[in-house]
């Protein structure tokens, strides 16, 4: 039994007339007649009594009409449900992003966009390795993540650099490294290093090649300040994470001159048709496309 057979049967049953049903369905009368015959053979019943050119629905036909109508109505409701969901989804733009300066401005981006559009932004904090699969399977519409060759190899994606993200280190005031101009990472090799919030994987990997002792993670500025005050170690973090200034206890040293840097880019599918997507891209360019690191 096929859906089209039920639809043909319903139209014939409503009219008890093959040619009228064929006209309504815009198909040949012979095609309808053939499908009705196949349906009768499958169900092993007579659905219509034929008297010359006239047909009359049988009791079995009336029973099938009742059930077939329910089936087609349910089918139509299901199709309508998914169409409505698709329409709703058209107005939801999902942004996947890695921990970066983006976290500082995504609220502003959402507010600016939603003030001018009927669409809304759904932000999703993600691990870097999850970004590409999510883009390729339409789980997210746009991503803010580390620039990589892997991303640029996909022709279906548009990859554009936004800004360079740098890092800095807080050191106890009396440490000799504060006297150096643009100290190389090797000067940190024998130091106790703490990361204030987890560093990006590639940045931490670069740092661990130089640092002999394990890099420990802390997630609160007050802990970092206490460690610096007691001269127990150095604090490495992204340049947009700032500790309260205390020149009597610690100083900030930029690592912008070192290999501890990354390029944050925007990535999206070229075939994205979400509502007001070009408007969002324009706002991203206005708010985020910079060559310098944000502070």
C-alpha atoms as an extended CHARMM CRD file, in Angstrom:
* protein
*
       295  EXT
         1         1  UNK       CA              0.0000000000        0.0000000000        0.0000000000  PROA      1               0.0000000000
         2         2  UNK       CA              1.4120000000        3.3630000000       -1.0390000000  PROA      2               0.0000000000
         3         3  UNK       CA              0.5210000000        6.8730000000        0.0640000000  PROA      3               0.0000000000
         4         4  UNK       CA             -0.3370000000        7.8920000000       -3.5020000000  PROA      4               0.0000000000
         5         5  UNK       CA             -2.7950000000        4.9800000000       -3.7550000000  PROA      5               0.0000000000
         6         6  UNK       CA             -4.6130000000        6.2150000000       -0.6500000000  PROA      6               0.0000000000
         7         7  UNK       CA             -4.7080000000        9.7580000000       -1.9960000000  PROA      7               0.0000000000
         8         8  UNK       CA             -6.1110000000        8.5600000000       -5.3310000000  PROA      8               0.0000000000
         9         9  UNK       CA             -8.6640000000        6.3800000000       -3.5450000000  PROA      9               0.0000000000
        10        10  UNK       CA             -9.8420000000        9.2690000000       -1.3290000000  PROA      10              0.0000000000
        11        11  UNK       CA            -10.4330000000       11.5560000000       -4.2990000000  PROA      11              0.0000000000
        12        12  UNK       CA            -12.3820000000        8.8730000000       -6.1660000000  PROA      12              0.0000000000
        13        13  UNK       CA            -14.4010000000        7.9730000000       -3.0630000000  PROA      13              0.0000000000
        14        14  UNK       CA            -15.3510000000       11.6130000000       -2.4820000000  PROA      14              0.0000000000
        15        15  UNK       CA            -16.7120000000       11.9850000000       -5.9970000000  PROA      15              0.0000000000
        16        16  UNK       CA            -17.5680000000        8.4060000000       -6.9700000000  PROA      16              0.0000000000
        17        17  UNK       CA            -16.3590000000        9.4670000000      -10.3730000000  PROA      17              0.0000000000
        18        18  UNK       CA            -13.0170000000        8.5650000000      -11.9590000000  PROA      18              0.0000000000
        19        19  UNK       CA            -12.7810000000       11.3750000000      -14.5010000000  PROA      19              0.0000000000
        20        20  UNK       CA            -13.5660000000       14.0570000000      -11.8980000000  PROA      20              0.0000000000
        21        21  UNK       CA            -10.9180000000       12.6170000000       -9.5850000000  PROA      21              0.0000000000
        22        22  UNK       CA             -8.3950000000       12.5180000000      -12.4380000000  PROA      22              0.0000000000
        23        23  UNK       CA             -9.1370000000       16.1740000000      -13.2140000000  PROA      23              0.0000000000
        24        24  UNK       CA             -8.6130000000       17.1430000000       -9.5480000000  PROA      24              0.0000000000
        25        25  UNK       CA             -5.3480000000       15.2030000000       -9.3020000000  PROA      25              0.0000000000
        26        26  UNK       CA             -4.1820000000       16.3020000000      -12.7610000000  PROA      26              0.0000000000
        27        27  UNK       CA             -3.2650000000       12.7640000000      -13.8190000000  PROA      27              0.0000000000
        28        28  UNK       CA             -4.6090000000       10.2890000000      -16.3690000000  PROA      28              0.0000000000
        29        29  UNK       CA             -7.8090000000        8.4340000000      -15.4980000000  PROA      29              0.0000000000
        30        30  UNK       CA             -6.1410000000        5.1550000000      -16.4550000000  PROA      30              0.0000000000
        31        31  UNK       CA             -3.3870000000        5.7590000000      -13.8800000000  PROA      31              0.0000000000
        32        32  UNK       CA             -5.9600000000        6.2110000000      -11.1040000000  PROA      32              0.0000000000
        33        33  UNK       CA             -7.8970000000        3.1360000000      -12.1990000000  PROA      33              0.0000000000
        34        34  UNK       CA             -4.7080000000        1.0450000000      -12.2180000000  PROA      34              0.0000000000
        35        35  UNK       CA             -3.7270000000        2.1240000000       -8.6970000000  PROA      35              0.0000000000
        36        36  UNK       CA             -7.2300000000        1.4580000000       -7.3270000000  PROA      36              0.0000000000
        37        37  UNK       CA             -7.1030000000       -2.0380000000       -8.8400000000  PROA      37              0.0000000000
        38        38  UNK       CA             -3.7040000000       -2.7030000000       -7.2330000000  PROA      38              0.0000000000
        39        39  UNK       CA             -5.0590000000       -1.4900000000       -3.8970000000  PROA      39              0.0000000000
        40        40  UNK       CA             -8.0600000000       -3.8270000000       -4.1370000000  PROA      40              0.0000000000
        41        41  UNK       CA             -5.7920000000       -6.7810000000       -4.9290000000  PROA      41              0.0000000000
        42        42  UNK       CA             -3.5370000000       -6.0340000000       -1.9730000000  PROA      42              0.0000000000
        43        43  UNK       CA             -6.4310000000       -5.6660000000        0.4820000000  PROA      43              0.0000000000
        44        44  UNK       CA             -8.4080000000       -8.4770000000       -1.1700000000  PROA      44              0.0000000000
        45        45  UNK       CA            -11.6310000000       -6.4620000000       -1.1680000000  PROA      45              0.0000000000
        46        46  UNK       CA            -13.8340000000       -4.6450000000       -3.6660000000  PROA      46              0.0000000000
        47        47  UNK       CA            -13.7170000000       -0.9000000000       -3.0050000000  PROA      47              0.0000000000
        48        48  UNK       CA            -16.0940000000        0.2160000000       -5.7550000000  PROA      48              0.0000000000
        49        49  UNK       CA            -18.9260000000       -1.4230000000       -7.6370000000  PROA      49              0.0000000000
        50        50  UNK       CA            -18.7560000000       -0.6040000000      -11.3400000000  PROA      50              0.0000000000
        51        51  UNK       CA            -21.9210000000       -0.0900000000      -13.3740000000  PROA      51              0.0000000000
        52        52  UNK       CA            -20.8690000000        1.0320000000      -16.8080000000  PROA      52              0.0000000000
        53        53  UNK       CA            -19.1860000000        4.3920000000      -16.3580000000  PROA      53              0.0000000000
        54        54  UNK       CA            -20.6860000000        4.8240000000      -12.8960000000  PROA      54              0.0000000000
        55        55  UNK       CA            -18.9690000000        3.6210000000       -9.7270000000  PROA      55              0.0000000000
        56        56  UNK       CA            -20.3150000000        3.3330000000       -6.1930000000  PROA      56              0.0000000000
        57        57  UNK       CA            -18.2640000000        2.8980000000       -3.0470000000  PROA      57              0.0000000000
        58        58  UNK       CA            -18.7780000000       -0.3780000000       -1.1520000000  PROA      58              0.0000000000
        59        59  UNK       CA            -19.0060000000       -0.8790000000        2.6000000000  PROA      59              0.0000000000
        60        60  UNK       CA            -15.3890000000       -2.0090000000        2.5750000000  PROA      60              0.0000000000
        61        61  UNK       CA            -14.5890000000        1.1320000000        0.5950000000  PROA      61              0.0000000000
        62        62  UNK       CA            -16.3050000000        3.3170000000        3.2130000000  PROA      62              0.0000000000
        63        63  UNK       CA            -14.2790000000        1.6360000000        5.9320000000  PROA      63              0.0000000000
        64        64  UNK       CA            -11.0480000000        2.2200000000        4.0560000000  PROA      64              0.0000000000
        65        65  UNK       CA            -12.0780000000        5.8320000000        3.3440000000  PROA      65              0.0000000000
        66        66  UNK       CA            -12.3750000000        6.4760000000        7.0830000000  PROA      66              0.0000000000
        67        67  UNK       CA             -8.9690000000        4.9570000000        7.8260000000  PROA      67              0.0000000000
        68        68  UNK       CA             -7.2330000000        6.4260000000        4.7740000000  PROA      68              0.0000000000
        69        69  UNK       CA             -8.4520000000        9.9250000000        5.6550000000  PROA      69              0.0000000000
        70        70  UNK       CA             -6.9190000000        9.5900000000        9.1190000000  PROA      70              0.0000000000
        71        71  UNK       CA             -3.6180000000        8.4150000000        7.6420000000  PROA      71              0.0000000000
        72        72  UNK       CA             -3.3970000000       11.2680000000        5.1280000000  PROA      72              0.0000000000
        73        73  UNK       CA             -4.3940000000       13.8510000000        7.7580000000  PROA      73              0.0000000000
        74        74  UNK       CA             -1.6590000000       12.5620000000       10.0660000000  PROA      74              0.0000000000
        75        75  UNK       CA              0.8230000000       12.6710000000        7.2140000000  PROA      75              0.0000000000
        76        76  UNK       CA             -0.1230000000       16.2620000000        6.3830000000  PROA      76              0.0000000000
        77        77  UNK       CA              0.1630000000       17.2610000000       10.0470000000  PROA      77              0.0000000000
        78        78  UNK       CA              3.6050000000       15.6900000000       10.2690000000  PROA      78              0.0000000000
        79        79  UNK       CA              4.8150000000       17.4950000000        7.1470000000  PROA      79              0.0000000000
        80        80  UNK       CA              3.3620000000       20.7560000000        8.4750000000  PROA      80              0.0000000000
        81        81  UNK       CA              5.1130000000       20.2530000000       11.8250000000  PROA      81              0.0000000000
        82        82  UNK       CA              8.5130000000       19.8670000000       10.2080000000  PROA      82              0.0000000000
        83        83  UNK       CA              7.9000000000       22.7620000000        7.8480000000  PROA      83              0.0000000000
        84        84  UNK       CA              7.1000000000       24.9520000000       10.8530000000  PROA      84              0.0000000000
        85        85  UNK       CA             10.2050000000       23.7460000000       12.6540000000  PROA      85              0.0000000000
        86        86  UNK       CA             12.2770000000       24.4830000000        9.5770000000  PROA      86              0.0000000000
        87        87  UNK       CA             10.8050000000       27.9800000000        9.3710000000  PROA      87              0.0000000000
        88        88  UNK       CA             11.5790000000       28.5880000000       13.0440000000  PROA      88              0.0000000000
        89        89  UNK       CA             15.1160000000       27.2610000000       12.6170000000  PROA      89              0.0000000000
        90        90  UNK       CA             15.5980000000       29.7080000000        9.7330000000  PROA      90              0.0000000000
        91        91  UNK       CA             15.4480000000       32.5040000000       12.3150000000  PROA      91              0.0000000000
        92        92  UNK       CA             17.9650000000       30.9660000000       14.7450000000  PROA      92              0.0000000000
        93        93  UNK       CA             21.6530000000       31.5380000000       14.0060000000  PROA      93              0.0000000000
        94        94  UNK       CA             23.8880000000       29.2600000000       16.0600000000  PROA      94              0.0000000000
        95        95  UNK       CA             27.3560000000       30.5940000000       16.8070000000  PROA      95              0.0000000000
        96        96  UNK       CA             29.9790000000       28.1410000000       18.0050000000  PROA      96              0.0000000000
        97        97  UNK       CA             33.0280000000       29.7360000000       19.6010000000  PROA      97              0.0000000000
        98        98  UNK       CA             36.1460000000       28.7720000000       21.5000000000  PROA      98              0.0000000000
        99        99  UNK       CA             37.2020000000       30.4810000000       24.7100000000  PROA      99              0.0000000000
       100       100  UNK       CA             38.8250000000       33.7100000000       23.5170000000  PROA      100             0.0000000000
       101       101  UNK       CA             38.2540000000       37.4500000000       23.4300000000  PROA      101             0.0000000000
       102       102  UNK       CA             34.9770000000       36.5580000000       21.6950000000  PROA      102             0.0000000000
       103       103  UNK       CA             33.5000000000       35.7500000000       25.1110000000  PROA      103             0.0000000000
       104       104  UNK       CA             33.9440000000       39.4030000000       26.0530000000  PROA      104             0.0000000000
       105       105  UNK       CA             31.9690000000       40.7910000000       23.1150000000  PROA      105             0.0000000000
       106       106  UNK       CA             29.4590000000       38.1460000000       22.0880000000  PROA      106             0.0000000000
       107       107  UNK       CA             26.7540000000       39.7280000000       24.2580000000  PROA      107             0.0000000000
       108       108  UNK       CA             27.2550000000       43.0430000000       22.4670000000  PROA      108             0.0000000000
       109       109  UNK       CA             27.0950000000       41.2480000000       19.1210000000  PROA      109             0.0000000000
       110       110  UNK       CA             23.8580000000       39.5190000000       20.1060000000  PROA      110             0.0000000000
       111       111  UNK       CA             22.2590000000       42.7480000000       21.3110000000  PROA      111             0.0000000000
       112       112  UNK       CA             23.3000000000       44.7290000000       18.2230000000  PROA      112             0.0000000000
       113       113  UNK       CA             22.0610000000       42.0560000000       15.8160000000  PROA      113             0.0000000000
       114       114  UNK       CA             18.7880000000       41.2740000000       17.5690000000  PROA      114             0.0000000000
       115       115  UNK       CA             17.9400000000       44.9820000000       17.7990000000  PROA      115             0.0000000000
       116       116  UNK       CA             17.8520000000       45.0740000000       13.9910000000  PROA      116             0.0000000000
       117       117  UNK       CA             16.6670000000       41.5810000000       13.0710000000  PROA      117             0.0000000000
       118       118  UNK       CA             13.8060000000       39.2060000000       13.7650000000  PROA      118             0.0000000000
       119       119  UNK       CA             16.3600000000       36.3930000000       13.9680000000  PROA      119             0.0000000000
       120       120  UNK       CA             18.1450000000       35.5000000000       17.2000000000  PROA      120             0.0000000000
       121       121  UNK       CA             21.6460000000       34.2990000000       18.0030000000  PROA      121             0.0000000000
       122       122  UNK       CA             22.2280000000       31.1150000000       19.9770000000  PROA      122             0.0000000000
       123       123  UNK       CA             25.8020000000       31.1220000000       21.3860000000  PROA      123             0.0000000000
       124       124  UNK       CA             27.5210000000       27.7670000000       22.0020000000  PROA      124             0.0000000000
       125       125  UNK       CA             30.8980000000       27.5300000000       23.7520000000  PROA      125             0.0000000000
       126       126  UNK       CA             32.7960000000       24.6340000000       22.1590000000  PROA      126             0.0000000000
       127       127  UNK       CA             36.1160000000       22.8310000000       22.1390000000  PROA      127             0.0000000000
       128       128  UNK       CA             38.2560000000       23.6420000000       19.1110000000  PROA      128             0.0000000000
       129       129  UNK       CA             38.1660000000       20.0900000000       17.7250000000  PROA      129             0.0000000000
       130       130  UNK       CA             34.3400000000       20.1100000000       17.7200000000  PROA      130             0.0000000000
       131       131  UNK       CA             34.0170000000       23.2270000000       15.5660000000  PROA      131             0.0000000000
       132       132  UNK       CA             34.6750000000       21.7900000000       12.0860000000  PROA      132             0.0000000000
       133       133  UNK       CA             32.3720000000       18.7430000000       12.3910000000  PROA      133             0.0000000000
       134       134  UNK       CA             29.6020000000       21.0000000000       13.7230000000  PROA      134             0.0000000000
       135       135  UNK       CA             29.9680000000       23.3700000000       10.7580000000  PROA      135             0.0000000000
       136       136  UNK       CA             29.9600000000       20.5710000000        8.1930000000  PROA      136             0.0000000000
       137       137  UNK       CA             26.8220000000       18.9970000000        9.6790000000  PROA      137             0.0000000000
       138       138  UNK       CA             24.9170000000       22.2960000000       10.0870000000  PROA      138             0.0000000000
       139       139  UNK       CA             24.8470000000       22.0510000000       13.8780000000  PROA      139             0.0000000000
       140       140  UNK       CA             26.2430000000       25.5760000000       13.9640000000  PROA      140             0.0000000000
       141       141  UNK       CA             25.9980000000       28.3270000000       11.3540000000  PROA      141             0.0000000000
       142       142  UNK       CA             29.1390000000       30.2890000000       12.0910000000  PROA      142             0.0000000000
       143       143  UNK       CA             32.2220000000       29.7270000000       14.2260000000  PROA      143             0.0000000000
       144       144  UNK       CA             34.8300000000       31.8300000000       15.9460000000  PROA      144             0.0000000000
       145       145  UNK       CA             37.9090000000       29.6780000000       16.3540000000  PROA      145             0.0000000000
       146       146  UNK       CA             41.6510000000       29.3260000000       15.7760000000  PROA      146             0.0000000000
       147       147  UNK       CA             42.7570000000       29.7670000000       12.1820000000  PROA      147             0.0000000000
       148       148  UNK       CA             44.0540000000       26.4720000000       10.8150000000  PROA      148             0.0000000000
       149       149  UNK       CA             45.0530000000       24.8970000000        7.5050000000  PROA      149             0.0000000000
       150       150  UNK       CA             42.4140000000       22.2150000000        8.0210000000  PROA      150             0.0000000000
       151       151  UNK       CA             39.6490000000       24.8180000000        7.9770000000  PROA      151             0.0000000000
       152       152  UNK       CA             41.0200000000       26.5280000000        4.8780000000  PROA      152             0.0000000000
       153       153  UNK       CA             41.0950000000       23.2620000000        2.9370000000  PROA      153             0.0000000000
       154       154  UNK       CA             37.2850000000       22.9660000000        2.8970000000  PROA      154             0.0000000000
       155       155  UNK       CA             35.8960000000       24.6800000000       -0.2050000000  PROA      155             0.0000000000
       156       156  UNK       CA             32.3940000000       24.7290000000        1.2670000000  PROA      156             0.0000000000
       157       157  UNK       CA             33.5940000000       27.0580000000        4.0350000000  PROA      157             0.0000000000
       158       158  UNK       CA             34.4620000000       30.7420000000        4.0570000000  PROA      158             0.0000000000
       159       159  UNK       CA             37.3340000000       31.4270000000        6.4490000000  PROA      159             0.0000000000
       160       160  UNK       CA             38.2520000000       35.0230000000        7.3560000000  PROA      160             0.0000000000
       161       161  UNK       CA             40.7740000000       36.2010000000        9.9760000000  PROA      161             0.0000000000
       162       162  UNK       CA             39.3660000000       38.5820000000       12.5810000000  PROA      162             0.0000000000
       163       163  UNK       CA             42.1220000000       39.4810000000       15.0150000000  PROA      163             0.0000000000
       164       164  UNK       CA             45.3230000000       38.2680000000       16.5750000000  PROA      164             0.0000000000
       165       165  UNK       CA             45.1460000000       37.2020000000       20.1950000000  PROA      165             0.0000000000
       166       166  UNK       CA             48.2550000000       37.6370000000       22.3180000000  PROA      166             0.0000000000
       167       167  UNK       CA             49.2560000000       36.6980000000       25.8510000000  PROA      167             0.0000000000
       168       168  UNK       CA             51.0360000000       38.2440000000       28.7820000000  PROA      168             0.0000000000
       169       169  UNK       CA             52.5830000000       37.1400000000       32.0250000000  PROA      169             0.0000000000
       170       170  UNK       CA             52.4130000000       38.5840000000       35.5370000000  PROA      170             0.0000000000
       171       171  UNK       CA             55.6420000000       38.2940000000       37.5130000000  PROA      171             0.0000000000
       172       172  UNK       CA             56.6500000000       39.2310000000       41.0730000000  PROA      172             0.0000000000
       173       173  UNK       CA             58.1200000000       42.7280000000       41.0970000000  PROA      173             0.0000000000
       174       174  UNK       CA             61.5700000000       41.6940000000       42.3150000000  PROA      174             0.0000000000
       175       175  UNK       CA             62.1550000000       38.9760000000       39.7210000000  PROA      175             0.0000000000
       176       176  UNK       CA             65.0480000000       39.8160000000       37.3170000000  PROA      176             0.0000000000
       177       177  UNK       CA             62.8660000000       39.0900000000       34.2810000000  PROA      177             0.0000000000
       178       178  UNK       CA             61.1050000000       42.4150000000       34.8600000000  PROA      178             0.0000000000
       179       179  UNK       CA             64.3120000000       44.1790000000       33.8060000000  PROA      179             0.0000000000
       180       180  UNK       CA             64.5330000000       42.4090000000       30.4570000000  PROA      180             0.0000000000
       181       181  UNK       CA             63.2370000000       43.9130000000       27.2340000000  PROA      181             0.0000000000
       182       182  UNK       CA             61.1120000000       41.4220000000       25.3200000000  PROA      182             0.0000000000
       183       183  UNK       CA             62.2530000000       38.3950000000       27.3450000000  PROA      183             0.0000000000
       184       184  UNK       CA             62.2730000000       35.1220000000       25.3580000000  PROA      184             0.0000000000
       185       185  UNK       CA             60.2390000000       32.1780000000       26.5860000000  PROA      185             0.0000000000
       186       186  UNK       CA             63.4130000000       30.3320000000       27.5170000000  PROA      186             0.0000000000
       187       187  UNK       CA             63.8160000000       32.7060000000       30.4590000000  PROA      187             0.0000000000
       188       188  UNK       CA             60.6990000000       31.0960000000       31.9170000000  PROA      188             0.0000000000
       189       189  UNK       CA             62.0270000000       27.5440000000       31.6630000000  PROA      189             0.0000000000
       190       190  UNK       CA             62.8720000000       27.1580000000       35.3540000000  PROA      190             0.0000000000
       191       191  UNK       CA             59.9500000000       29.1450000000       36.7030000000  PROA      191             0.0000000000
       192       192  UNK       CA             56.7490000000       27.9340000000       38.3480000000  PROA      192             0.0000000000
       193       193  UNK       CA             54.0550000000       28.8100000000       35.8300000000  PROA      193             0.0000000000
       194       194  UNK       CA             50.3280000000       29.0470000000       36.4460000000  PROA      194             0.0000000000
       195       195  UNK       CA             47.7110000000       29.5900000000       33.7740000000  PROA      195             0.0000000000
       196       196  UNK       CA             44.8670000000       31.8800000000       34.7800000000  PROA      196             0.0000000000
       197       197  UNK       CA             42.0100000000       29.9600000000       33.1540000000  PROA      197             0.0000000000
       198       198  UNK       CA             42.9250000000       27.1460000000       30.7640000000  PROA      198             0.0000000000
       199       199  UNK       CA             45.1290000000       28.2800000000       27.8950000000  PROA      199             0.0000000000
       200       200  UNK       CA             44.1910000000       27.3290000000       24.3140000000  PROA      200             0.0000000000
       201       201  UNK       CA             45.5860000000       23.8470000000       23.5340000000  PROA      201             0.0000000000
       202       202  UNK       CA             48.0940000000       25.0420000000       20.9220000000  PROA      202             0.0000000000
       203       203  UNK       CA             49.3360000000       27.8460000000       23.1460000000  PROA      203             0.0000000000
       204       204  UNK       CA             49.8050000000       25.5440000000       26.1110000000  PROA      204             0.0000000000
       205       205  UNK       CA             51.5730000000       23.0040000000       23.9320000000  PROA      205             0.0000000000
       206       206  UNK       CA             54.0180000000       25.6740000000       22.7830000000  PROA      206             0.0000000000
       207       207  UNK       CA             54.6290000000       26.7850000000       26.3500000000  PROA      207             0.0000000000
       208       208  UNK       CA             55.1820000000       23.2750000000       27.7160000000  PROA      208             0.0000000000
       209       209  UNK       CA             57.9960000000       22.7540000000       25.2090000000  PROA      209             0.0000000000
       210       210  UNK       CA             59.9320000000       25.4130000000       27.1290000000  PROA      210             0.0000000000
       211       211  UNK       CA             58.7310000000       25.0890000000       30.7160000000  PROA      211             0.0000000000
       212       212  UNK       CA             60.3690000000       22.2490000000       32.6520000000  PROA      212             0.0000000000
       213       213  UNK       CA             57.8400000000       21.9720000000       35.4730000000  PROA      213             0.0000000000
       214       214  UNK       CA             54.1190000000       21.2370000000       34.9620000000  PROA      214             0.0000000000
       215       215  UNK       CA             51.8850000000       24.2250000000       34.2190000000  PROA      215             0.0000000000
       216       216  UNK       CA             49.1960000000       24.4620000000       36.8730000000  PROA      216             0.0000000000
       217       217  UNK       CA             45.7350000000       25.8680000000       36.3090000000  PROA      217             0.0000000000
       218       218  UNK       CA             43.9230000000       28.3940000000       38.4790000000  PROA      218             0.0000000000
       219       219  UNK       CA             40.5440000000       29.9250000000       37.7240000000  PROA      219             0.0000000000
       220       220  UNK       CA             40.2480000000       32.9310000000       39.9980000000  PROA      220             0.0000000000
       221       221  UNK       CA             42.1300000000       36.2700000000       39.9070000000  PROA      221             0.0000000000
       222       222  UNK       CA             42.3780000000       36.4030000000       43.7000000000  PROA      222             0.0000000000
       223       223  UNK       CA             44.3580000000       33.1510000000       43.7410000000  PROA      223             0.0000000000
       224       224  UNK       CA             46.6620000000       34.5560000000       41.0650000000  PROA      224             0.0000000000
       225       225  UNK       CA             47.2130000000       37.7060000000       43.0860000000  PROA      225             0.0000000000
       226       226  UNK       CA             48.0270000000       35.7100000000       46.2080000000  PROA      226             0.0000000000
       227       227  UNK       CA             50.5960000000       33.5810000000       44.3330000000  PROA      227             0.0000000000
       228       228  UNK       CA             52.2460000000       36.7280000000       42.9750000000  PROA      228             0.0000000000
       229       229  UNK       CA             52.2210000000       38.4320000000       46.3610000000  PROA      229             0.0000000000
       230       230  UNK       CA             53.9570000000       35.4240000000       47.9500000000  PROA      230             0.0000000000
       231       231  UNK       CA             56.3640000000       35.1940000000       44.9630000000  PROA      231             0.0000000000
       232       232  UNK       CA             55.4260000000       31.5650000000       44.3690000000  PROA      232             0.0000000000
       233       233  UNK       CA             55.1840000000       31.7170000000       40.6050000000  PROA      233             0.0000000000
       234       234  UNK       CA             54.2580000000       33.5270000000       37.4000000000  PROA      234             0.0000000000
       235       235  UNK       CA             50.7700000000       33.8900000000       35.9200000000  PROA      235             0.0000000000
       236       236  UNK       CA             50.2730000000       33.4420000000       32.1550000000  PROA      236             0.0000000000
       237       237  UNK       CA             46.9640000000       34.4010000000       30.6060000000  PROA      237             0.0000000000
       238       238  UNK       CA             45.3280000000       35.9280000000       27.5300000000  PROA      238             0.0000000000
       239       239  UNK       CA             45.9060000000       39.6430000000       27.1330000000  PROA      239             0.0000000000
       240       240  UNK       CA             42.2010000000       40.3930000000       27.6490000000  PROA      240             0.0000000000
       241       241  UNK       CA             42.3480000000       38.8550000000       31.1530000000  PROA      241             0.0000000000
       242       242  UNK       CA             43.6420000000       41.5650000000       33.4540000000  PROA      242             0.0000000000
       243       243  UNK       CA             44.6530000000       41.4650000000       37.0960000000  PROA      243             0.0000000000
       244       244  UNK       CA             44.2550000000       44.4910000000       39.3230000000  PROA      244             0.0000000000
       245       245  UNK       CA             47.4000000000       46.5790000000       39.0430000000  PROA      245             0.0000000000
       246       246  UNK       CA             49.7240000000       46.3780000000       42.0460000000  PROA      246             0.0000000000
       247       247  UNK       CA             53.1700000000       47.6830000000       41.0060000000  PROA      247             0.0000000000
       248       248  UNK       CA             54.4520000000       47.1870000000       44.5600000000  PROA      248             0.0000000000
       249       249  UNK       CA             53.9080000000       43.4350000000       44.2830000000  PROA      249             0.0000000000
       250       250  UNK       CA             53.8280000000       42.4060000000       40.6000000000  PROA      250             0.0000000000
       251       251  UNK       CA             54.2910000000       43.6610000000       37.0600000000  PROA      251             0.0000000000
       252       252  UNK       CA             52.7760000000       42.7550000000       33.7060000000  PROA      252             0.0000000000
       253       253  UNK       CA             55.1200000000       41.6170000000       30.9220000000  PROA      253             0.0000000000
       254       254  UNK       CA             53.8160000000       41.3290000000       27.3650000000  PROA      254             0.0000000000
       255       255  UNK       CA             54.5310000000       38.1240000000       25.4380000000  PROA      255             0.0000000000
       256       256  UNK       CA             53.3970000000       39.6250000000       22.1530000000  PROA      256             0.0000000000
       257       257  UNK       CA             56.9390000000       39.2550000000       20.7710000000  PROA      257             0.0000000000
       258       258  UNK       CA             56.9540000000       35.4770000000       21.3670000000  PROA      258             0.0000000000
       259       259  UNK       CA             55.3080000000       32.6020000000       19.5060000000  PROA      259             0.0000000000
       260       260  UNK       CA             52.5010000000       32.6440000000       22.0760000000  PROA      260             0.0000000000
       261       261  UNK       CA             49.8600000000       34.0830000000       19.7630000000  PROA      261             0.0000000000
       262       262  UNK       CA             46.9850000000       32.8660000000       17.6590000000  PROA      262             0.0000000000
       263       263  UNK       CA             44.6840000000       34.1830000000       14.9510000000  PROA      263             0.0000000000
       264       264  UNK       CA             40.9730000000       34.0360000000       15.6470000000  PROA      264             0.0000000000
       265       265  UNK       CA             38.8740000000       33.6900000000       12.5080000000  PROA      265             0.0000000000
       266       266  UNK       CA             35.2350000000       33.4640000000       11.5250000000  PROA      266             0.0000000000
       267       267  UNK       CA             34.0830000000       30.4370000000        9.5480000000  PROA      267             0.0000000000
       268       268  UNK       CA             30.7370000000       29.7280000000        7.9140000000  PROA      268             0.0000000000
       269       269  UNK       CA             29.2520000000       27.6340000000        5.1360000000  PROA      269             0.0000000000
       270       270  UNK       CA             29.0090000000       29.4250000000        1.8030000000  PROA      270             0.0000000000
       271       271  UNK       CA             25.5030000000       28.0430000000        1.2560000000  PROA      271             0.0000000000
       272       272  UNK       CA             24.0810000000       29.4030000000        4.5140000000  PROA      272             0.0000000000
       273       273  UNK       CA             20.6640000000       30.9780000000        3.8810000000  PROA      273             0.0000000000
       274       274  UNK       CA             19.6090000000       31.8910000000        7.4200000000  PROA      274             0.0000000000
       275       275  UNK       CA             17.4950000000       35.0090000000        7.8520000000  PROA      275             0.0000000000
       276       276  UNK       CA             19.5900000000       38.2140000000        7.9540000000  PROA      276             0.0000000000
       277       277  UNK       CA             22.8460000000       36.2500000000        7.8260000000  PROA      277             0.0000000000
       278       278  UNK       CA             24.5480000000       38.9790000000        5.6990000000  PROA      278             0.0000000000
       279       279  UNK       CA             23.4980000000       41.5290000000        8.3340000000  PROA      279             0.0000000000
       280       280  UNK       CA             25.2250000000       39.4710000000       11.0240000000  PROA      280             0.0000000000
       281       281  UNK       CA             28.3970000000       39.1650000000        8.9620000000  PROA      281             0.0000000000
       282       282  UNK       CA             28.4890000000       42.9370000000        8.5630000000  PROA      282             0.0000000000
       283       283  UNK       CA             28.1790000000       43.4430000000       12.3030000000  PROA      283             0.0000000000
       284       284  UNK       CA             30.9160000000       40.8990000000       12.9850000000  PROA      284             0.0000000000
       285       285  UNK       CA             33.2010000000       42.7660000000       10.6150000000  PROA      285             0.0000000000
       286       286  UNK       CA             32.3950000000       46.0400000000       12.3510000000  PROA      286             0.0000000000
       287       287  UNK       CA             32.8120000000       44.7710000000       15.9150000000  PROA      287             0.0000000000
       288       288  UNK       CA             35.5510000000       42.1720000000       15.6270000000  PROA      288             0.0000000000
       289       289  UNK       CA             37.6300000000       42.5390000000       12.4830000000  PROA      289             0.0000000000
       290       290  UNK       CA             40.7980000000       44.1360000000       13.8130000000  PROA      290             0.0000000000
       291       291  UNK       CA             44.4830000000       43.5080000000       13.2640000000  PROA      291             0.0000000000
       292       292  UNK       CA             45.4580000000       44.3080000000       16.8440000000  PROA      292             0.0000000000
       293       293  UNK       CA             44.7010000000       42.4340000000       20.0330000000  PROA      293             0.0000000000
       294       294  UNK       CA             41.7860000000       43.7840000000       22.0500000000  PROA      294             0.0000000000
       295       295  UNK       CA             42.1880000000       44.9000000000       25.6440000000  PROA      295             0.0000000000
